[in-house]
Amino acid sequence: MTPAAVITGIGVVAPTGTGVREHWANTLAGRSGIAPITSYAPGLPVAVAGQVTDFDETEWVDHRLIVQTDRWTWLAFAAARLALDDARLDPAGENPMALSVVTAGGSGGNAFGQREIQALWREGPRAVSAYQSIGWFYAASSGQLSIRHQLKGACGVIVADGAGGIEAVRQARRLLARGSAGVLTGGTEAPLSPYALVCQSGQRGLSQGSDPDTAYRPFAADATGHVPGEGGAMLVLEPEEKARARGARVYAEVAGTASTHDAWHPEDPPPDSRQLERAVRESIARAGCVPDDIDVVFADGAGDARADRLELDALRAVFDGRSVPVTAPKTMTGRLCSGGAALDLAWAALAIDRGVLPPTVNVPADALGPGLDLVIEARPADVRYALVVARGVGGFNSAAVLRRSDPAAEK
Amino acid sequence: MRRAVITGVGVVAPGGESREQFWARIVDGKPAIRRITRFDPAAFRSRIAAEVDVDAAGRGLTPQEERRTDRFVQMAMIAADEAVADAGLDSAEGDRVGVTLGTAVGATSRLEDEYVIASNRGRDWVVDHRHTGPFLYQSLVPASGAAELAARYGAHGPAAVVSTGCTSGIDSIGHALGLVQDDEADVVIAGASDAPISPITVACFDAIRATTPHNDEPEAASRPFDDGRQGFVLGEGSAFLIVEELAHARARGARIYCEVTGYAARANGFHMTGLRPDGLELAEAIGDAMDQARLTTEDLGYISAHGSGTRQNDRHETAAYKRALGEPVRRVPISSIKAVVGHSLGAIGAIEMAACALTLQRGVIPPTANLTVPDPECDLDYTPLTAREAAVRHALSVGSGFGGFQSAMVFSSPGALA
């Protein structure tokens, strides 16, 4: 029997705040972290983004490692330490070979890579940093976290664009099913440096809006696309029995996950929602529940009219007329690529733990149309099951069902 | 637990741009290494590489596919096409078909090329988006490579890129194994691809002296386990394997190369590039993979080494073999094909797994080319210079990479299938 995988620690570094307390307070107040891009924006068709402000890497990263790593890894260092502290888990007290880190990768070390390519082309090969080989590539964060926290089991990096956070958690569950005692998992992203923004600027579905309150309004009739953002979340996953034995607080169980692919086009949405619907249905079935059990849906919320309609089609088909609460708190952060689904899982776990549904901002209450109930203000709720839906550019569909984990309750 | 077998193999490697050419090349032990032609390497410390000569259009890629994808995706498409055809699948379309693509550096070549133009050869930090090509987001986030493959075959099962640096190839096949074992897919198009022969990647390995400065004799430059080795030679390429659930393969009468009987990974938690000489974590990975396959060292007929040809790797690896497999490992033939095809970062693990599948099928062990004066500290049977005929029932392959990641995988011949 596969052991239940439970979330015992959450570390958030996001436009909504650093640490669970600040992040959750801002979330419930509907305070968005989307603002005009301060790092760089001239002439680009992207003017606003979700930004992590007041982040001081020297608080979170050893001095000698700051020059070896990119901002994306700094955010991962911070989220990882917050998650381990939140879980009250000290890896030094565990068998290191039984602990792992699995991150979702996205665009890698953007500012670092741009700086070194620029040095190479301006000044020649000798100007390239000795750390380019370890600072830019997609495995940098997992590697650094493995070394920093002595996580010496199987480590991983999964890239599935915006679905990556769920894919990383799925890999973590596979490891737990094969005997791992704990996995640090999630993702962060730092895509707001000049060249990274240029690479995103030709993307289909990018919002050109310059007003932070209207630039990203998924499901709204006049939605103009999505805005990018930085940050993400790391989670600590452990086998339930072990977590209970050490007296850990359990936020939620990762009860069922699934993923499918549209296999359609490099960036265009597919003609129908069949594969997204299949991922949602399979994740619910694997969680051992039925759609009627789902208390809240954390929507993917592409912000693109066609992609939004496909998501609503899938949810309507699965929930078959039931008015399930749907929310997209990422309207406060923008879309964080590899950090996005990890942050949604964190929100879902907190919703279960705190008994509150986090709100969607800047989207009209009736945007979903009949049959689905958009949460536009923080709402108390008895949440037993939460569904997280995540998609990645190119056709990745992932879904995860989190379940409230009551030690003495029925399963 | 559901079992997974290999039913198709496709390879695009230096000096061997198809499965059969690749096999002939590594059995011959003839290095495919030359002065870099993809750009002028005169200003660099290491000026040689194992380059692939592949005609994308001649292998069926459309002009649109060439325009929108990086070279690493193009090589993946060609290798995956060959693997799918080799598996005799009428169609790889379906909800139960997955895709895993390993890559260490993804579309770095295209990202660099576009940046050089947009920034006026590095003059401008603030770059102008109007001077970049289309589909650049697809190069920024390499997930696009898996998406391209899924769309190519209509594979609607789980798809992902696995990017654990230089163990990406083994880990990609390991990821596919997990999907089959856990009943998430019946067939996975699994492999890896890297196209890192670009100025920035050559420069980054120059900076840490990981690649060899042995520029004058390119064919003799990659020297795994040899006392004269001075570093690795950068390569490029791709390999794909069809990882298929055993009963599914049997039901359709598929030809089975081998079974994936063990896969394990560890991290050394020590250093992003440095290795401790004891090889402890690699030994743990090897031991775990061998236990899953229920094998002892005496059962092993071949080990495909990581054998990168750096001073520290080859000693680290030798120590790990001794630690994990004991005294009997002295009787196991081991070789590194990197002397022939170079080190293609994330791709090489999949290329080496392809070599293992062919070794099991054909009873020939490819040699370690250029191994003329063994390092006294690398004192195992590293199969110098000449291929050997041997019936191999079980083969182990290992990979080691930046981040401290160590992976091991065991393939077993269909004759050993219970």
JSON list of C-alpha atoms in Angstrom, two decimals, chain A residues 163 166-167 170 173-174 256-260 275-286 388 390 397-401, chain B residues 158 184:
[
{"chain": "A", "resi": 163, "resn": "ALA", "atom": "CA", "xyz": [2.23, 22.74, -14.92]},
{"chain": "A", "resi": 166, "resn": "ILE", "atom": "CA", "xyz": [2.36, 19.79, -9.93]},
{"chain": "A", "resi": 167, "resn": "GLU", "atom": "CA", "xyz": [4.73, 17.62, -11.96]},
{"chain": "A", "resi": 170, "resn": "ARG", "atom": "CA", "xyz": [4.02, 14.07, -8.63]},
{"chain": "A", "resi": 173, "resn": "ARG", "atom": "CA", "xyz": [5.07, 11.30, -4.48]},
{"chain": "A", "resi": 174, "resn": "ARG", "atom": "CA", "xyz": [6.76, 8.65, -6.64]},
{"chain": "A", "resi": 256, "resn": "GLY", "atom": "CA", "xyz": [-4.51, 12.30, -6.22]},
{"chain": "A", "resi": 257, "resn": "THR", "atom": "CA", "xyz": [-2.71, 13.77, -9.21]},
{"chain": "A", "resi": 258, "resn": "ALA", "atom": "CA", "xyz": [-2.79, 13.30, -12.95]},
{"chain": "A", "resi": 259, "resn": "SER", "atom": "CA", "xyz": [-1.39, 14.86, -16.09]},
{"chain": "A", "resi": 260, "resn": "THR", "atom": "CA", "xyz": [-2.17, 14.77, -19.77]},
{"chain": "A", "resi": 275, "resn": "GLN", "atom": "CA", "xyz": [-7.37, 16.38, -22.27]},
{"chain": "A", "resi": 276, "resn": "LEU", "atom": "CA", "xyz": [-7.72, 19.01, -19.55]},
{"chain": "A", "resi": 277, "resn": "GLU", "atom": "CA", "xyz": [-10.97, 17.40, -18.47]},
{"chain": "A", "resi": 278, "resn": "ARG", "atom": "CA", "xyz": [-9.29, 13.98, -18.43]},
{"chain": "A", "resi": 279, "resn": "ALA", "atom": "CA", "xyz": [-6.49, 15.24, -16.15]},
{"chain": "A", "resi": 280, "resn": "VAL", "atom": "CA", "xyz": [-9.06, 16.70, -13.74]},
{"chain": "A", "resi": 281, "resn": "ARG", "atom": "CA", "xyz": [-11.23, 13.58, -13.72]},
{"chain": "A", "resi": 282, "resn": "GLU", "atom": "CA", "xyz": [-8.25, 11.27, -13.21]},
{"chain": "A", "resi": 283, "resn": "SER", "atom": "CA", "xyz": [-6.85, 13.31, -10.34]},
{"chain": "A", "resi": 284, "resn": "ILE", "atom": "CA", "xyz": [-10.24, 13.17, -8.60]},
{"chain": "A", "resi": 285, "resn": "ALA", "atom": "CA", "xyz": [-10.60, 9.44, -9.22]},
{"chain": "A", "resi": 286, "resn": "ARG", "atom": "CA", "xyz": [-7.09, 8.77, -7.95]},
{"chain": "A", "resi": 388, "resn": "VAL", "atom": "CA", "xyz": [-5.67, 22.57, -8.29]},
{"chain": "A", "resi": 390, "resn": "ALA", "atom": "CA", "xyz": [-2.43, 23.93, -13.90]},
{"chain": "A", "resi": 397, "resn": "ASN", "atom": "CA", "xyz": [-2.35, 19.77, -18.26]},
{"chain": "A", "resi": 398, "resn": "SER", "atom": "CA", "xyz": [-1.88, 18.79, -14.63]},
{"chain": "A", "resi": 399, "resn": "ALA", "atom": "CA", "xyz": [-4.31, 18.46, -11.76]},
{"chain": "A", "resi": 400, "resn": "ALA", "atom": "CA", "xyz": [-3.94, 17.67, -8.09]},
{"chain": "A", "resi": 401, "resn": "VAL", "atom": "CA", "xyz": [-6.46, 16.98, -5.35]},
{"chain": "B", "resi": 158, "resn": "PRO", "atom": "CA", "xyz": [2.05, 12.65, -19.23]},
{"chain": "B", "resi": 184, "resn": "GLU", "atom": "CA", "xyz": [0.17, 6.22, -15.87]}
]
